[in-house]
Coordinates of C-alpha atoms in Angstrom, one line a residue:
Chain A
X214 CA 42.4 -5.1 5.7
X215 CA 40.0 -2.2 3.8
X216 CA 40.1 -3.6 -0.1
X217 CA 38.2 -1.3 -2.1
X218 CA 38.4 -2.2 -5.8
X219 CA 36.8 -0.2 -8.9
X220 CA 34.5 2.0 -7.2
X221 CA 33.0 4.2 -8.9
X222 CA 29.8 6.9 -7.2
X223 CA 27.6 8.6 -8.9
X224 CA 25.3 11.9 -7.7
X225 CA 22.6 11.8 -10.9
X226 CA 24.2 12.5 -13.8
X227 CA 27.7 13.7 -11.6
X228 CA 30.6 10.6 -11.5
X229 CA 32.4 11.8 -8.2
X230 CA 34.2 8.5 -8.2
X231 CA 36.2 7.1 -11.1
X232 CA 36.8 3.5 -11.0
X233 CA 38.7 3.7 -7.2
X234 CA 41.3 0.5 -5.9
X235 CA 42.7 1.1 -2.5
X236 CA 44.0 -1.3 -0.6
X237 CA 44.9 -0.1 3.3
X238 CA 46.7 -3.1 5.4
X239 CA 45.8 -3.3 9.3
X240 CA 47.2 -0.6 11.2
X241 CA 48.5 1.4 8.7
X242 CA 47.6 5.3 8.8
X243 CA 46.5 6.4 5.2
X244 CA 46.0 9.6 4.5
X245 CA 43.5 11.2 1.3
X246 CA 44.4 14.1 -0.5
X247 CA 43.6 16.1 -3.4
X248 CA 41.9 19.0 -4.6
X249 CA 38.3 20.3 -3.2
X250 CA 35.8 18.3 -5.0
X251 CA 38.4 15.2 -6.4
X252 CA 35.8 12.8 -4.4
X253 CA 37.5 12.1 -0.8
X254 CA 34.9 12.5 1.3
X255 CA 32.5 10.7 -0.6
X256 CA 35.2 7.6 -1.1
X257 CA 35.9 8.3 2.7
X258 CA 32.5 7.9 3.7
X259 CA 31.5 5.0 1.5
X260 CA 34.2 3.0 3.6
X261 CA 31.2 3.0 5.9
X262 CA 29.0 2.8 3.7
X263 CA 27.5 6.6 4.4
X264 CA 27.3 7.1 0.8
X265 CA 26.7 3.5 -1.4
X266 CA 28.8 3.1 -4.4
X267 CA 27.6 3.0 -7.5
X268 CA 30.1 -0.1 -8.6
X269 CA 32.1 -2.2 -6.9
X270 CA 33.2 -3.6 -3.9
X271 CA 34.8 -3.3 -0.9
X272 CA 35.4 -5.7 1.7
X273 CA 36.2 -5.3 5.0
X274 CA 37.9 -8.1 7.0
X275 CA 37.1 -10.6 4.2
X276 CA 33.9 -9.3 4.0
X277 CA 31.6 -7.7 0.8
X278 CA 30.0 -4.3 1.9
X279 CA 27.9 -4.4 -1.0
X280 CA 26.4 -8.3 -0.7
X281 CA 23.2 -8.4 0.0
X282 CA 22.2 -10.1 3.6
X283 CA 25.2 -8.1 4.8
X284 CA 25.0 -6.0 8.0
X285 CA 26.4 -2.8 7.8
X286 CA 25.3 -2.3 11.4
X287 CA 27.3 -4.8 12.6
X288 CA 30.1 -3.3 9.8
X289 CA 30.0 0.3 11.0
X290 CA 30.8 -0.9 14.8
X291 CA 33.7 -1.1 14.3
X292 CA 34.5 1.7 12.1
X293 CA 34.6 4.7 14.1
X294 CA 34.1 8.3 12.6
X295 CA 34.9 11.4 13.4
X296 CA 33.4 14.2 11.3
X297 CA 34.2 17.9 10.5
X298 CA 31.8 19.3 11.9
X299 CA 32.1 16.8 15.0
X300 CA 28.2 15.8 15.2
X301 CA 28.0 15.7 19.2
X302 CA 24.6 14.9 20.2
X303 CA 24.2 18.7 21.5
X304 CA 21.0 16.6 24.2
X305 CA 23.8 14.7 25.4
X306 CA 26.4 15.7 27.7
X307 CA 29.7 15.1 27.0
X308 CA 29.6 11.7 29.5
X309 CA 26.1 10.7 27.4
X310 CA 27.9 11.5 24.1
X311 CA 30.5 8.6 24.9
X312 CA 28.1 6.0 26.4
X313 CA 25.2 6.2 24.3
X314 CA 26.6 4.1 21.6
X315 CA 28.2 1.0 24.0
X316 CA 25.1 1.0 26.1
X317 CA 23.1 0.6 23.0
X318 CA 25.1 -1.0 20.6
X319 CA 26.9 -3.3 22.9
X320 CA 25.1 -3.3 26.2
X321 CA 27.8 -2.5 28.4
X322 CA 26.6 -1.5 31.7
X323 CA 26.6 1.6 32.5
X324 CA 29.3 1.7 35.2
X325 CA 31.4 -0.1 33.2
X326 CA 30.5 2.7 29.9
X327 CA 31.1 5.3 32.4
X328 CA 34.5 4.3 33.8
X329 CA 35.8 3.4 30.1
X330 CA 34.2 7.3 29.0
X331 CA 36.4 9.2 31.3
X332 CA 38.9 6.9 30.9
X333 CA 39.4 8.2 27.3
X334 CA 38.1 11.4 27.7
X335 CA 41.4 11.8 30.3
X336 CA 43.1 10.2 26.8
X337 CA 41.6 13.6 24.7
X338 CA 42.5 16.1 28.4
X339 CA 38.9 16.4 29.1
X340 CA 38.1 14.6 31.4
X341 CA 36.9 18.4 33.4
X342 CA 34.3 18.4 30.8
X343 CA 32.7 14.9 31.8
X344 CA 29.2 16.7 32.7
X345 CA 29.4 19.6 30.2
X346 CA 26.8 20.1 27.8
X347 CA 28.7 20.2 24.1
X348 CA 27.8 23.4 23.7
X349 CA 29.8 24.4 26.3
X350 CA 33.2 23.6 25.1
X351 CA 35.3 24.7 22.2
X352 CA 35.7 23.7 18.4
X353 CA 38.3 22.1 19.8
X354 CA 37.0 20.1 22.7
X355 CA 34.4 19.3 20.3
X356 CA 36.7 17.3 18.1
X357 CA 38.5 15.8 21.0
X358 CA 35.1 14.4 22.3
X359 CA 34.1 13.6 19.2
X360 CA 37.5 11.3 18.7
X361 CA 37.1 9.8 22.1
X362 CA 33.0 9.1 21.5
X363 CA 34.4 7.5 17.9
X364 CA 37.2 5.3 20.3
X365 CA 34.4 4.4 22.9
X366 CA 33.5 1.9 20.8
X367 CA 36.9 0.5 20.7
X368 CA 36.7 0.4 16.4
X369 CA 39.2 -1.6 14.4
X370 CA 39.0 1.1 12.0
X371 CA 39.1 5.3 12.4
X372 CA 37.9 7.1 9.3
X373 CA 38.3 11.0 9.9
X374 CA 36.5 13.6 7.0
X375 CA 38.3 16.9 7.4
X376 CA 38.2 16.9 11.5
X377 CA 40.1 20.1 11.4
X378 CA 38.6 21.7 8.9
X379 CA 35.4 23.5 10.6
X380 CA 38.4 24.7 13.8
X381 CA 39.2 28.0 14.5
X382 CA 43.6 27.9 13.4
X383 CA 44.8 27.7 17.5
X384 CA 42.8 24.9 17.6
X385 CA 44.3 22.9 14.9
X386 CA 47.2 21.6 16.7
X387 CA 45.7 19.8 20.1
X388 CA 43.6 17.5 17.4
X389 CA 46.1 17.1 15.2
X390 CA 47.9 16.2 18.2
X391 CA 45.5 13.8 19.6
X392 CA 44.7 12.2 16.4
X393 CA 48.8 11.5 16.0
X394 CA 48.6 10.2 19.5
X395 CA 47.0 7.7 18.1
X396 CA 48.6 6.3 15.0
X397 CA 50.3 3.1 15.4
X398 CA 49.1 2.1 18.1
X399 CA 47.1 -0.6 15.7
X400 CA 44.1 0.9 15.1
X401 CA 43.9 1.7 11.2
X402 CA 43.3 5.1 10.1
X403 CA 42.2 6.4 7.2
X404 CA 42.4 10.4 7.0
X405 CA 40.6 12.7 4.9
X406 CA 43.0 16.2 5.5
X407 CA 43.7 19.1 4.4
X408 CA 46.7 19.7 6.4
X409 CA 49.6 18.5 4.3
X410 CA 52.5 18.9 7.4
X411 CA 50.5 16.3 9.0
X412 CA 49.6 14.3 6.5
X413 CA 53.3 13.6 6.1
X414 CA 54.6 13.6 9.3
X415 CA 52.2 10.9 10.5
X416 CA 50.9 8.6 7.4
X417 CA 52.3 6.1 5.9
X418 CA 50.7 6.2 2.6
X419 CA 48.9 8.9 0.8
X420 CA 46.5 8.9 -1.6
X421 CA 46.1 11.7 -3.9
X422 CA 43.2 11.4 -5.7
X423 CA 41.9 14.1 -8.7
X424 CA 38.7 14.6 -10.5
X425 CA 37.8 11.0 -9.0
X426 CA 40.4 9.4 -9.4
X427 CA 43.0 7.6 -7.7
X428 CA 46.4 9.7 -9.0
X429 CA 48.8 8.4 -7.5
X430 CA 49.8 6.3 -4.1
X431 CA 52.9 7.0 -2.3
X432 CA 54.9 6.8 0.5
X433 CA 55.0 10.6 2.0
X434 CA 58.9 11.7 1.6
X435 CA 58.2 10.4 -1.8
X436 CA 54.7 12.1 -2.9
X437 CA 55.8 15.2 -0.9
X438 CA 59.3 15.8 -2.7
X439 CA 58.9 14.4 -6.1
X440 CA 55.1 13.2 -6.9
X441 CA 55.0 11.4 -10.5
X442 CA 52.0 12.9 -11.6
X443 CA 51.7 15.7 -13.4
X444 CA 48.5 16.8 -10.9
X445 CA 49.8 15.4 -7.7
X446 CA 52.8 18.2 -8.6
X447 CA 50.5 21.2 -9.1
X448 CA 48.8 20.6 -6.7
X449 CA 51.2 20.3 -4.4
X450 CA 52.7 24.0 -6.3
X451 CA 49.3 25.8 -4.6
X452 CA 49.6 24.2 -1.4
X453 CA 52.9 24.2 -0.3
Chain B
X83 CA -26.6 47.5 33.4
X84 CA -27.6 45.8 36.0
X85 CA -25.1 42.7 36.8
X86 CA -25.8 40.5 39.6
X87 CA -23.0 37.4 40.4
X88 CA -24.7 36.0 43.4
X89 CA -27.6 34.7 41.0
X90 CA -24.4 32.6 39.6
X91 CA -23.0 31.5 43.2
X92 CA -24.8 28.5 43.6
X93 CA -24.2 26.8 40.1
X94 CA -20.7 26.8 41.0
X95 CA -19.9 23.4 42.6
X96 CA -21.5 22.5 39.5
X97 CA -19.0 24.5 37.8
X98 CA -16.1 22.6 39.2
X99 CA -17.4 19.6 37.5
X100 CA -17.6 21.6 34.3
X101 CA -13.2 22.7 34.7
X102 CA -12.3 18.9 35.6
X103 CA -14.2 17.9 32.3
X104 CA -12.3 20.3 30.5
X105 CA -8.9 19.7 31.5
X106 CA -9.5 15.7 31.7
X107 CA -10.9 16.1 28.1
X108 CA -8.1 18.1 26.9
X109 CA -5.5 15.8 28.7
X110 CA -6.8 12.7 26.9
X111 CA -6.8 14.1 23.7
X112 CA -3.4 15.8 24.2
X113 CA -2.2 12.0 24.7
X114 CA -4.4 10.6 22.0
X115 CA -3.3 14.0 19.3
X116 CA 0.6 13.7 20.3
X117 CA 1.1 9.6 20.4
X118 CA -1.1 9.3 16.7
X119 CA 0.9 12.2 15.7
X120 CA 4.3 11.1 16.1
X121 CA 3.3 8.2 14.0
X122 CA 1.5 10.1 11.3
X123 CA 4.8 12.4 11.0
X124 CA 7.1 8.9 10.4
X125 CA 4.2 7.7 8.2
X126 CA 4.7 11.1 5.8
X127 CA 8.4 10.8 5.7
X128 CA 8.4 6.9 4.9
X129 CA 10.3 6.1 2.0
X130 CA 7.6 3.6 1.2
X131 CA 5.3 5.8 -1.3
X132 CA 1.8 5.2 -0.8
X133 CA 2.1 5.3 2.8
X134 CA 3.7 8.8 2.8
X135 CA 0.8 9.7 0.7
X136 CA -2.1 8.5 2.9
X137 CA -0.5 10.1 5.5
X138 CA -0.8 13.8 3.3
X139 CA -4.1 12.5 2.5
X140 CA -4.9 12.2 6.3
X141 CA -3.3 15.8 6.9
X142 CA -4.8 17.2 4.2
X143 CA -8.2 16.3 4.9
X144 CA -8.1 16.9 8.9
X145 CA -6.8 20.3 8.1
X146 CA -8.8 21.1 5.1
X147 CA -12.4 19.9 6.8
X148 CA -14.7 22.6 10.1
X149 CA -13.6 20.2 13.1
X150 CA -17.0 21.2 14.1
X151 CA -18.1 19.0 11.0
X152 CA -15.6 16.2 12.2
X153 CA -17.2 15.9 15.6
X154 CA -20.4 16.0 14.3
X155 CA -19.7 13.3 11.8
X156 CA -17.7 11.1 14.6
X157 CA -20.8 11.6 17.3
X158 CA -24.2 11.2 14.7
X159 CA -22.8 8.9 12.3
X160 CA -20.8 6.3 15.0
X161 CA -24.0 4.4 15.9
X162 CA -25.3 4.9 12.2
X163 CA -21.8 2.9 10.8
X164 CA -21.0 0.5 13.2
X165 CA -23.8 0.3 15.3
X166 CA -21.5 1.5 18.7
X167 CA -23.4 4.1 20.4
X168 CA -20.2 6.2 20.8
X169 CA -20.7 9.1 23.9
X170 CA -20.2 12.3 23.8
X171 CA -16.9 12.7 25.2
X172 CA -15.5 9.6 24.0
X173 CA -16.2 11.2 20.3
X174 CA -15.2 14.4 21.1
X175 CA -11.7 12.7 22.3
X176 CA -11.7 11.0 19.2
X177 CA -12.4 13.3 16.7
X178 CA -9.9 16.0 18.7
X179 CA -7.0 14.0 18.9
X180 CA -7.6 12.8 15.2
X181 CA -7.8 16.4 14.1
X182 CA -4.6 17.6 16.2
X183 CA -2.9 15.0 15.1
X184 CA -2.9 15.9 11.5
X185 CA -2.0 19.2 12.9
X186 CA 0.9 18.0 15.3
X187 CA 2.2 15.4 12.4
X188 CA 2.9 18.3 10.7
X189 CA 5.1 20.1 13.2
X190 CA 7.0 17.0 14.1
X191 CA 7.7 16.3 10.7
X192 CA 8.8 19.5 10.1
X193 CA 11.4 19.1 13.2
X194 CA 12.5 16.3 12.3
X195 CA 13.7 17.6 9.0
X196 CA 15.2 19.9 10.6
X197 CA 17.7 17.9 13.3
X198 CA 20.8 18.8 11.2
X199 CA 21.7 15.2 8.8
X200 CA 25.1 15.0 10.5
X201 CA 23.2 13.5 13.7
X202 CA 21.9 11.0 11.8
X203 CA 25.5 10.3 9.9
X204 CA 27.1 10.3 13.7
X205 CA 24.5 7.8 15.0
X206 CA 24.9 5.7 12.2
X207 CA 28.5 6.1 12.0
X208 CA 28.2 4.4 15.9
X209 CA 26.3 1.4 14.4
X210 CA 23.2 2.1 16.3
X211 CA 19.7 0.7 14.5
X212 CA 17.3 3.0 12.8
X213 CA 15.2 2.1 15.6
X214 CA 17.0 3.6 18.0
X215 CA 18.4 6.5 16.1
X216 CA 14.7 8.4 15.5
X217 CA 14.3 7.8 19.3
X218 CA 16.8 8.7 21.1
X219 CA 18.9 11.3 19.2
X220 CA 16.2 13.0 16.3
X221 CA 12.9 12.7 18.1
X222 CA 14.4 14.5 21.4
X223 CA 15.9 17.1 19.5
X224 CA 12.9 17.5 16.9
X225 CA 10.5 18.2 20.1
X226 CA 12.9 20.8 21.6
X227 CA 12.9 22.4 18.0
X228 CA 8.7 22.8 18.2
X229 CA 8.2 22.6 22.0
X230 CA 6.5 26.2 21.3
X231 CA 3.9 24.7 18.3
X232 CA 2.9 21.6 20.9
X233 CA 2.6 24.0 23.4
X234 CA -0.2 26.6 21.1
X235 CA -1.8 23.2 19.8
X236 CA -2.7 22.2 23.4
X237 CA -3.8 25.3 24.0
X238 CA -5.8 25.5 21.1
X239 CA -7.1 22.2 22.1
X240 CA -8.1 23.3 25.8
X241 CA -10.3 26.0 24.1
X242 CA -11.2 24.3 21.1
X243 CA -12.6 21.3 23.5
X244 CA -15.6 24.3 24.2
X245 CA -16.8 22.8 20.8
X246 CA -18.2 19.3 23.1
X247 CA -20.8 21.4 24.7
X248 CA -22.8 21.3 21.3
X249 CA -23.3 17.8 21.4
X250 CA -23.7 17.6 25.3
X251 CA -21.0 17.2 27.2
X252 CA -21.1 18.7 30.5
X253 CA -17.8 21.0 30.1
X254 CA -17.2 24.4 31.6
X255 CA -19.0 26.0 28.0
X256 CA -21.8 23.9 28.7
X257 CA -22.6 25.1 32.0
X258 CA -22.6 28.5 31.3
X259 CA -25.0 27.6 29.1
X260 CA -27.3 25.8 31.5
X261 CA -27.1 28.8 34.1
X262 CA -28.1 31.1 30.9
X263 CA -30.7 28.6 30.9
X264 CA -31.8 28.7 34.0
X265 CA -31.4 32.5 35.5
X266 CA -31.5 34.2 32.0
X267 CA -28.4 35.8 32.9
X268 CA -25.9 36.0 29.9
X269 CA -23.2 38.0 30.9
X270 CA -22.3 36.9 34.1
X271 CA -22.2 33.0 33.0
X272 CA -20.5 33.6 30.1
X273 CA -17.6 35.9 31.5
X274 CA -17.4 33.7 34.5
X275 CA -16.6 31.0 31.6
X276 CA -14.4 33.2 29.7
X277 CA -12.3 34.0 31.9
X278 CA -11.8 30.4 33.5
X279 CA -10.7 29.3 29.7
X280 CA -8.1 32.5 30.1
X281 CA -7.1 31.3 33.6
X282 CA -6.7 27.8 32.2
X283 CA -5.1 29.0 29.2
X284 CA -2.1 30.9 31.3
X285 CA -1.5 28.1 33.2
X286 CA -1.1 26.2 30.1
X287 CA 1.0 28.8 29.1
X288 CA 3.7 28.5 32.4
X289 CA 4.2 24.6 31.7
X290 CA 5.2 25.5 27.9
X291 CA 7.0 27.9 29.5
X292 CA 8.8 26.4 32.3
X293 CA 9.6 23.3 29.6
X294 CA 10.9 25.2 27.3
X295 CA 13.7 26.5 29.9
X296 CA 14.0 22.5 31.1
X297 CA 14.9 21.6 26.9
X298 CA 17.3 24.9 26.9
X299 CA 19.9 23.8 29.7
X300 CA 21.9 22.0 26.6
X301 CA 22.1 25.0 24.9

């Protein structure tokens, strides 16, 4: 469903991604891990073109993203994204945060959008926060709303960019539980994370990045018990 | 020192006209200055360089020359240049609008740049169009950040509006000049006008703090 071929990304002279190729199947959960500065987030952000690759090819459902004439906005509607810093719209209530894009982009009615928003909020356990502003929520609650907001667009793909890195430790679990509940429900998930235990538990595939290259792709059991690359071995020795 | 405010009393009904004119003038200039200021700020952050440079030049010109000169230029030179007999009120609104747009556009530009870039990214990721992102996500947050400076700008406009008395608009200040000419009383006439401006500024300040309080509900 997502096919990344020989993607490179340079910021000025700094090569952040080098020749990355990766295939992600429909419904699969893939965790991208690696040392900081290895290009994990950049790679993730290339998938919905928040970063434009310097070279290479990205194909989603057969559509070539970097080809002229591709409607980026259309592509993005199908790819939800959850950010490290939540990025909820602070001037909108939780409900408005969730109904805004479906109403503006998919042009569904307010009633329908609200009905759907409330159902999603129930799913992430925040139905009582419908009319609050984001400033009144804890970090964990904000991130759960952000996940629900992404789901409100009914995307086929969900990208997570270090969704728990900005959270206080006691709030990590509630967010991970929500993410876990979404895994293997048909939605394709790409997850950049530092939570090794979680990656191991939830992911179908681990993609280990090192210095902008894919150093290893393997199923989690295999990767965590016997990594093939020396770099992955070193990395795991440090974090586990 | 002999002060006699009773001399001023017969002229007070005329003062009402002056005040109404000052308010009307300020409101129109603010609306014009604000609308043009928003557009100008977008021009200045445009990625099309010549346009952005033009916007910057505009701002530097209107900030770098005296408002009074701009006012006179527009009032006296328009008939000469385009043959349109511009009224003093039109010239005033035009000059003040064009001028305050230069200042307002700088505030708004700063306000737009102060909005966290994650906001734009989140909206982009949801598939929202550039135009809607600006209108629904970026500008509302920018305005909230710069509300105090916008209020200051309209206070400045209110006070500067007294300049139109020079080109003959019958505003609040003009009233004092006329009363002084007729009664040979300067202090009484001008202090009344000073107080009236002060009251109007206080009202604007109150409106400003009300708006700020309302904007803070989401904090």
